[in-house]
Each structure stands twice: as structure tokens, then as C-alpha cells.
mmCIF file of C-alpha atoms in Angstrom:
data_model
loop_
_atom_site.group_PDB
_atom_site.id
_atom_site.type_symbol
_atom_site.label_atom_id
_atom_site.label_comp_id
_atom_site.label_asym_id
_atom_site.label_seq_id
_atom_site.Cartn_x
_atom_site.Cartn_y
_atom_site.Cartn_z
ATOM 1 C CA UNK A 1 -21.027 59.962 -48.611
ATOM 2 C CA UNK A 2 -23.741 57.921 -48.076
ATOM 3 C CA UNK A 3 -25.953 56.139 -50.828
ATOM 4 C CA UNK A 4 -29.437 57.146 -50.802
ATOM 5 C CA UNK A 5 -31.507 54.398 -49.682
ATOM 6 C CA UNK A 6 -33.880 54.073 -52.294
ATOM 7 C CA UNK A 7 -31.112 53.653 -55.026
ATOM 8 C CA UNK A 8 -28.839 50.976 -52.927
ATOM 9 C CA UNK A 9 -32.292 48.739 -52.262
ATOM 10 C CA UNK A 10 -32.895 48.787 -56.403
ATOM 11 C CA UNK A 11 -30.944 44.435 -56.707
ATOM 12 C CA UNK A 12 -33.750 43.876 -54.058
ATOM 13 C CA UNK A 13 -37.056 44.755 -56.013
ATOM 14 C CA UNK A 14 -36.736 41.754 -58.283
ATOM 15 C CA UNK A 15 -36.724 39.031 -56.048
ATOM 16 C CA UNK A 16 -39.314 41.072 -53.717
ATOM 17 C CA UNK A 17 -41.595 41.396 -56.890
ATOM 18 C CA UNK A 18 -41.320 38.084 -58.036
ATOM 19 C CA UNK A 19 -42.064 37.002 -54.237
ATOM 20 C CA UNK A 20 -45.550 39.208 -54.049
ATOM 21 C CA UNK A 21 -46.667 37.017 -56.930
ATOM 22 C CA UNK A 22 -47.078 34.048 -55.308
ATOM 23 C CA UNK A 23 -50.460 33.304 -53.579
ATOM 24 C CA UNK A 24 -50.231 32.543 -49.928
ATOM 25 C CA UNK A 25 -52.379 33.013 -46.685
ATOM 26 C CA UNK A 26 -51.767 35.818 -44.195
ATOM 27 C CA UNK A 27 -49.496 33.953 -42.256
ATOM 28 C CA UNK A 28 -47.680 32.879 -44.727
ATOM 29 C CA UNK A 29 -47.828 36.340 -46.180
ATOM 30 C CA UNK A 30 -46.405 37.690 -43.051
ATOM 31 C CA UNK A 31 -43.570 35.049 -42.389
ATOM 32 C CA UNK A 32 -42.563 36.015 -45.852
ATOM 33 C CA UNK A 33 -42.812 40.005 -45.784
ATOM 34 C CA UNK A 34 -40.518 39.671 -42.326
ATOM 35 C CA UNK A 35 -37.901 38.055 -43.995
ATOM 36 C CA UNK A 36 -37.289 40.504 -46.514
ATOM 37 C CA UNK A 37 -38.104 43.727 -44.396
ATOM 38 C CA UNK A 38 -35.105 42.350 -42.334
ATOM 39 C CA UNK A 39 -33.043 41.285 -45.610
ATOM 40 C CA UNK A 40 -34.026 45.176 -46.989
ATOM 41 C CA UNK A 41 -32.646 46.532 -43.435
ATOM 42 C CA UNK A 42 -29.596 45.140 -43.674
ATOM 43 C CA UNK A 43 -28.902 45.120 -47.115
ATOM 44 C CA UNK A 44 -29.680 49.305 -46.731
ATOM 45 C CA UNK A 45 -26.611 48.946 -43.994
ATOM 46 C CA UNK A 46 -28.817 49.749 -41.071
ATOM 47 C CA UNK A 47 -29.320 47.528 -37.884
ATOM 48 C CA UNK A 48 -32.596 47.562 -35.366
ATOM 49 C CA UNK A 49 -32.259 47.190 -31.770
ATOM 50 C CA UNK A 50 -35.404 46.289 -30.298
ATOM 51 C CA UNK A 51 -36.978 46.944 -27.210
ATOM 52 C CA UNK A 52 -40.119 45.251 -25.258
ATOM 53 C CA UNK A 53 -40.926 42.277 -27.574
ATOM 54 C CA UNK A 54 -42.034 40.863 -24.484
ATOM 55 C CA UNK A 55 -44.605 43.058 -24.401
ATOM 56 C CA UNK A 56 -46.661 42.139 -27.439
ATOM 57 C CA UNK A 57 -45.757 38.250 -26.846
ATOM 58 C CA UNK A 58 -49.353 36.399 -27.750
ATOM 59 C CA UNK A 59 -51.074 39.314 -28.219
ATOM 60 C CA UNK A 60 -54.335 39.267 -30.998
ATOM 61 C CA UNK A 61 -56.531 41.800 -31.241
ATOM 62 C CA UNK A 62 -54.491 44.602 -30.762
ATOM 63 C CA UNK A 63 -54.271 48.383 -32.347
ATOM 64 C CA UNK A 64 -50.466 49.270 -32.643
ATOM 65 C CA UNK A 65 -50.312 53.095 -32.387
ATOM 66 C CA UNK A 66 -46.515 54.331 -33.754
ATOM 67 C CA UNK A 67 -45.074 57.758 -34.687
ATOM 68 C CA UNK A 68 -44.632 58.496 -38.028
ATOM 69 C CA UNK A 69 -41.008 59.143 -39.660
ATOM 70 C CA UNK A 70 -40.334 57.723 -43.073
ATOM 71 C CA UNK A 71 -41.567 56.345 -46.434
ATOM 72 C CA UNK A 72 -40.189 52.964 -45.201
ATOM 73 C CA UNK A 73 -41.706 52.986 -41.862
ATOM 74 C CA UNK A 74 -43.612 49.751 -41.775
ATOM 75 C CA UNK A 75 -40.363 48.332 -42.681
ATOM 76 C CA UNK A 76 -38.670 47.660 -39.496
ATOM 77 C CA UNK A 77 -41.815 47.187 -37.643
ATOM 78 C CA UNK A 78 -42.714 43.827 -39.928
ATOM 79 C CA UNK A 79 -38.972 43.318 -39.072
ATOM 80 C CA UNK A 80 -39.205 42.926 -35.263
ATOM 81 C CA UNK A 81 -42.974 42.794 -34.261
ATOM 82 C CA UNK A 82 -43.296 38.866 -33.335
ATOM 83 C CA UNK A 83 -47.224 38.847 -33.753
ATOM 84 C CA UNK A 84 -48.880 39.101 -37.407
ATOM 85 C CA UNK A 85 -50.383 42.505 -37.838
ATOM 86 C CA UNK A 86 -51.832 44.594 -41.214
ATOM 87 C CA UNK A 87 -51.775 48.553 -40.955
ATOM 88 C CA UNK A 88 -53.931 51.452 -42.183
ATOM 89 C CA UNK A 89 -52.502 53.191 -45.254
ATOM 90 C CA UNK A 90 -53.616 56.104 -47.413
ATOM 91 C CA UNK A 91 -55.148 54.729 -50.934
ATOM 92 C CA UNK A 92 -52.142 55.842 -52.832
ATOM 93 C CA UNK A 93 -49.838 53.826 -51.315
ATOM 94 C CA UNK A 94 -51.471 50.555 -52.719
ATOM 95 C CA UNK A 95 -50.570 51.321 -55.887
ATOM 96 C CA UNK A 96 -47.049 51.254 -55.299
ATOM 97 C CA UNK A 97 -45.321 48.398 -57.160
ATOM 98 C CA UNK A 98 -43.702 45.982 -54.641
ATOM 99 C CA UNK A 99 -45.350 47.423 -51.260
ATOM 100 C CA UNK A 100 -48.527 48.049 -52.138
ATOM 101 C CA UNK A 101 -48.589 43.983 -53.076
ATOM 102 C CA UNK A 102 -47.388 43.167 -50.120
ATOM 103 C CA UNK A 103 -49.688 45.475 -48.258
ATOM 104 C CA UNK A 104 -52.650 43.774 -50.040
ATOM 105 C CA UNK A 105 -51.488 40.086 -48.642
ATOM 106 C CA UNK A 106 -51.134 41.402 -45.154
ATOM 107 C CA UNK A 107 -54.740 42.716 -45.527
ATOM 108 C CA UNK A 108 -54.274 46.017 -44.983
ATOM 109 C CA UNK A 109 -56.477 48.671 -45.243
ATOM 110 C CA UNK A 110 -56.318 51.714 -47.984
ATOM 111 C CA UNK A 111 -58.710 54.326 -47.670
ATOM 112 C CA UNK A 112 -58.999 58.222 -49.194
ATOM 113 C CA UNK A 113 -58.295 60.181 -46.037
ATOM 114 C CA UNK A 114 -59.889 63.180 -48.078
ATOM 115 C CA UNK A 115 -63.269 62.211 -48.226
ATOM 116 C CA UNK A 116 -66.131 61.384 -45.303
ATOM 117 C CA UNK A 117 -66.689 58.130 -47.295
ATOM 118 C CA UNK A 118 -63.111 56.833 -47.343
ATOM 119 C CA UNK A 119 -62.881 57.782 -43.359
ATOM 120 C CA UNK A 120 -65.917 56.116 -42.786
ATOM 121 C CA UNK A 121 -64.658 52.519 -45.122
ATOM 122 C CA UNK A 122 -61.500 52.733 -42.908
ATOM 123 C CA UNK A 123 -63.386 52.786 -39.404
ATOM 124 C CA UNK A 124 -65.542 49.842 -40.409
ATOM 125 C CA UNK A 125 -62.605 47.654 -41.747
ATOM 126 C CA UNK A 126 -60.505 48.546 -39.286
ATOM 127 C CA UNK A 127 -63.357 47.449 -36.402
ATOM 128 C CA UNK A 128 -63.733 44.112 -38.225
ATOM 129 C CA UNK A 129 -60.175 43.330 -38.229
ATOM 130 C CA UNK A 130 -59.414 44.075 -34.939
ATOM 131 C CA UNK A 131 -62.966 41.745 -33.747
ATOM 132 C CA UNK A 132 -61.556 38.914 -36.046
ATOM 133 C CA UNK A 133 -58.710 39.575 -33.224
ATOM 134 C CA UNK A 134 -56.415 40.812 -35.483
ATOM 135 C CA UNK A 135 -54.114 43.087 -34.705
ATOM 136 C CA UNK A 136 -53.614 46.070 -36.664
ATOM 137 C CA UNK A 137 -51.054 49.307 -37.048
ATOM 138 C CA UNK A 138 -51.727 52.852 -37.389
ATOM 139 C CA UNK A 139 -50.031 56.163 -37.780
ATOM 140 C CA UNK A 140 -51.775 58.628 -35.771
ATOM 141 C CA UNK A 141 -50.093 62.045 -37.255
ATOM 142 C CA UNK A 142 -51.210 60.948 -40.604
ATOM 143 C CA UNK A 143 -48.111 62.098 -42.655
ATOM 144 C CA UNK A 144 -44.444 61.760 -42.067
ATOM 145 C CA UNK A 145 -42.062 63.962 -39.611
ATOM 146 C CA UNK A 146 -39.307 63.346 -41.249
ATOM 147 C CA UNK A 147 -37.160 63.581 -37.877
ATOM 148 C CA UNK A 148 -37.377 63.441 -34.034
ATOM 149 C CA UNK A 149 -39.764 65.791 -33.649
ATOM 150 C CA UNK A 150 -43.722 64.204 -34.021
ATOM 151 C CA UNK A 151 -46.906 66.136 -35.495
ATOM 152 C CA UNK A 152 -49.883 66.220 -33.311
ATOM 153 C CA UNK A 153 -51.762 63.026 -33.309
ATOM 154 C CA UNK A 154 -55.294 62.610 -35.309
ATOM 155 C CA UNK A 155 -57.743 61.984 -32.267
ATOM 156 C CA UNK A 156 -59.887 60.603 -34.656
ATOM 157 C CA UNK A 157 -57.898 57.923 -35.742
ATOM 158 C CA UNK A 158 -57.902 55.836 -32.388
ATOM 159 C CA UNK A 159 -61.431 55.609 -32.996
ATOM 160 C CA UNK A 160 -61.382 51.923 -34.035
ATOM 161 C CA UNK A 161 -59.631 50.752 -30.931
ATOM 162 C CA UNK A 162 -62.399 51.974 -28.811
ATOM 163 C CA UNK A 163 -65.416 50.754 -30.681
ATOM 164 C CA UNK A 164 -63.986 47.029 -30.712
ATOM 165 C CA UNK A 165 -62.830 47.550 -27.601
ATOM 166 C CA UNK A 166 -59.147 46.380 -28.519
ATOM 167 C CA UNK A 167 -56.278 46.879 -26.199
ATOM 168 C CA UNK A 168 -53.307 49.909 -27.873
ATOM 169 C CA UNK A 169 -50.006 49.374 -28.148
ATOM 170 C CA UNK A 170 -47.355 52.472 -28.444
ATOM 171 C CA UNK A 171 -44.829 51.816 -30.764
ATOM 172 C CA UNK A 172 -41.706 54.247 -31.112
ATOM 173 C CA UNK A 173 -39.738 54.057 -34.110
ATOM 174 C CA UNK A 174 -36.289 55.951 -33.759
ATOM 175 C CA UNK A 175 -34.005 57.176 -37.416
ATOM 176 C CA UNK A 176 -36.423 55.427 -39.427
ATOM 177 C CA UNK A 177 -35.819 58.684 -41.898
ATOM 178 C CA UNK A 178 -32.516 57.463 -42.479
ATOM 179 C CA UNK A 179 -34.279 55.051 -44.703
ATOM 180 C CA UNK A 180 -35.476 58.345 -47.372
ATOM 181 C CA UNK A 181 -32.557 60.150 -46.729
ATOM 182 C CA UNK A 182 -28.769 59.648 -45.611
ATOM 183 C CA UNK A 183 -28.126 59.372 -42.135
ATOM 184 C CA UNK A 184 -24.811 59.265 -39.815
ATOM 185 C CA UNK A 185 -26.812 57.396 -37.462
ATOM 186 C CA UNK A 186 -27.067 53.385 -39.009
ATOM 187 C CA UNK A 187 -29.581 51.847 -35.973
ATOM 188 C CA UNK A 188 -32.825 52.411 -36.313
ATOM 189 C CA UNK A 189 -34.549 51.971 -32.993
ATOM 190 C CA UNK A 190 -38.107 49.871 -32.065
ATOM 191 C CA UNK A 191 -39.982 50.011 -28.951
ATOM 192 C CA UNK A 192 -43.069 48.454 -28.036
ATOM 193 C CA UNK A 193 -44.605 49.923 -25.064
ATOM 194 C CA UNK A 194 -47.148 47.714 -22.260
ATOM 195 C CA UNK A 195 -50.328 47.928 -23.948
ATOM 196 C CA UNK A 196 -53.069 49.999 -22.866
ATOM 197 C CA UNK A 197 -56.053 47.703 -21.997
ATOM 198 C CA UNK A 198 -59.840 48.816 -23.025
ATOM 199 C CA UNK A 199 -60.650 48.631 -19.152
ATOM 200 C CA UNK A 200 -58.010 50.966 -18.319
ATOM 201 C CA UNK A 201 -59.171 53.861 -21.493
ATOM 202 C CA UNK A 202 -62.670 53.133 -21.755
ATOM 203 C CA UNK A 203 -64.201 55.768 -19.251
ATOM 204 C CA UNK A 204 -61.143 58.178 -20.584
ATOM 205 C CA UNK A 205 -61.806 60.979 -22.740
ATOM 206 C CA UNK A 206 -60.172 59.699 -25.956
ATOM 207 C CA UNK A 207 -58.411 63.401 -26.117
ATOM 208 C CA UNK A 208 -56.866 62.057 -22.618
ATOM 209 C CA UNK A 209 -55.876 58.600 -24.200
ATOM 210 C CA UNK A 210 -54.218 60.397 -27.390
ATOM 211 C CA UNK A 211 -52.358 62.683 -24.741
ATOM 212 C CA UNK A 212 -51.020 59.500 -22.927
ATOM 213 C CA UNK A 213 -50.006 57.307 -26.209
ATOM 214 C CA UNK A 214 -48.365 60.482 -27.684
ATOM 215 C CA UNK A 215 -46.269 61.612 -24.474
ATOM 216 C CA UNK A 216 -45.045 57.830 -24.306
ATOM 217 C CA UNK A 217 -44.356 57.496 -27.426
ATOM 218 C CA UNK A 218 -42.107 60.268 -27.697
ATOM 219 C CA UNK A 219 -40.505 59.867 -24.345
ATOM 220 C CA UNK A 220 -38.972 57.005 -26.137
ATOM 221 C CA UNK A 221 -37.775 58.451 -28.967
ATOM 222 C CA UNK A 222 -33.391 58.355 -28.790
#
């Protein structure tokens, strides 16, 4: 029987703590949380295969749209994504001991999905980042599937993209539950879709665009 993944990473969460005390810059920041989201991947006894890195070579600016399995799910994605990016998180999750630290040095964004004023702090942020020509991450269903199977996507949400008028990029993220739970299946699967460029979406209903990102984005799910 597998070890729950939570229990097996514990030998980790020293050296990661001890790491998220240091001051650095983004990059720096970034380099740094890569190298141990692949050294918690592998130490968890999982693998990634990784699919259209070419895609997102050079890219700045971008919003990174991705389906929504697991606690862990940034995880794998600071693993293989070759281009610095922060995400959007709910204001909970910065309070978590190692990862919320790490979230704050990436520059990511916490915000109370519950009330107007938290939505509205996220949109503005969120704008500014992605106009600095930073590229950013969300997840669209706004809470975790816990499988294969995706919750509808928060229209709402892709807001940011069009108001800086920042190419999307669909990410799929394949087994990435495995990292809450056991799984059979040890490869958790990445795939970064050709990015959808603000000349292509901008006289598209963004209903339409959430349509598109979500049918490619689970068309790639193994």
C-alpha cells in the first residue's frame, strides 16, 4: 500500500522552511522553488512527463489557465514551466507554513473569493502583474476535482487576461490527485497548450473563450 503523500514529504519541510527564509528576488525565488517542487516530485515517487514546453519558450506576459486537481497542484507546474510565473490563490492558502512563503516570494496573489472587495483586489493585482509582463497562473473552477473529471470554469476569472490584453495559455495537469491521495498511477502529466493571443479572443464573447480553454484543456487530460 501506498504512503500517503503528505506523510512521506514530512524529511522535506525542514530544509524547504529553512530555504523560504532567505531573502531573494523573484528570479531567484523561482529558480529556487523549481528545484524543490522537482526534488518534492520525486522524493513523493512520482515522475512528470511534459508536453509543449516549446510552446511557452520566451513567453512574458502571459495568463496560464489550468484545471484544477489537487492540494499540490502548483507543484509540478513550478516543476516544468520554463518561464517565471506567480498564480492566484485563495487567502487561506498564504497562511500555510512552507507554501504560503513560497507563494509570497513568487508574488502571488491571495484574495477572499467570498467578498466583492477581495474579487475586486484580485482583478487589479492580477492586471498589474500581467502589464509588468508577468506571467501569471490561475485555476478557473476555483476548487479542486479531485479526479479526471473538471468543474465548470468561473467565466469571471479570465477577466484579467482580457483587460491587459495578455495572451492565455491552457495548461492540463493529469493525476496530480495522486499527490493528496494514493494513486496506482506514479506520472503525473503536464501540457502546455499554443497560447491564445488577445487578437485572436478579443472580439469573442468571453463565455466563447472559456468554452474553448475548457474543451482543450480537457481533451488533454490522459
Amino acid at each position: 500500500m501506498r504512503m500517503y503523500p503528505t506523510i512521506r514529504a514530512l524529511p522535506l519541510l525542514p530544509g524547504a522552511w529553512i530555504a523560504s527564509l532567505r531573502s531573494m528576488d523573484l528570479d531567484t525565488a523561482y529558480g529556487r522553488s523549481q528545484r524543490w517542487s522537482k526534488r518534492v516530485i520525486q522524493w513523493l515517487g512520482y515522475r512528470i512527463e511534459v508536453k509543449g514546453q516549446d510552446q511557452i519558450h520566451g513567453i512574458h506576459g502571459a495568463y496560464f489557465v489550468c484545471n484544477h486537481q489537487g492540494t499540490l497542484d502548483p507543484v509540478p507546474i513550478l516543476a516544468t514551466c520554463g518561464v517565471p510565473l506567480s498564480f492566484i490563490s485563495k487567502k487561506e492558502n498564504a497562511n500555510l507554513p512552507i507554501m504560503g512563503r513560497w507563494a509570497k516570494k513568487l508574488g502571488c496573489i491571495h484574495f477572499d473569493r467570498s467578498s466583492r472587495e477581495g474579487n475586486i483586489h484580485m482583478l487589479r493585482e492580477a492586471v498589474r502583474i500581467l502589464k509588468q509582463d508577468r506571467n501569471l497562473l490561475i485555476f478557473p473552477e476555483g476548487t479542486r476535482s479531485k479526479g479526471d473529471a473538471m468543474h465548470p470554469f468561473m467565466v469571471k476569472s479570465l477577466q484579467p487576461a482580457r483587460i491587459a490584453k495578455a495572451p492565455i495559455v491552457p495548461v492540463t495537469i493529469s493525476h496530480c490527485y495522486g499527490l493528496d491521495v494514493p494513486c496506482k498511477d506514479p506520472v503525473i502529466y503536464v501540457i502546455y497548450g499554443k497560447p491564445l493571443l488577445y487578437e485572436d479572443y478579443k472580439n469573442l464573447d468571453m463565455n466563447e473563450v472559456s468554452n474553448q480553454l475548457y474543451a482543450q484543456i480537457q481533451a488533454n487530460i490522459v
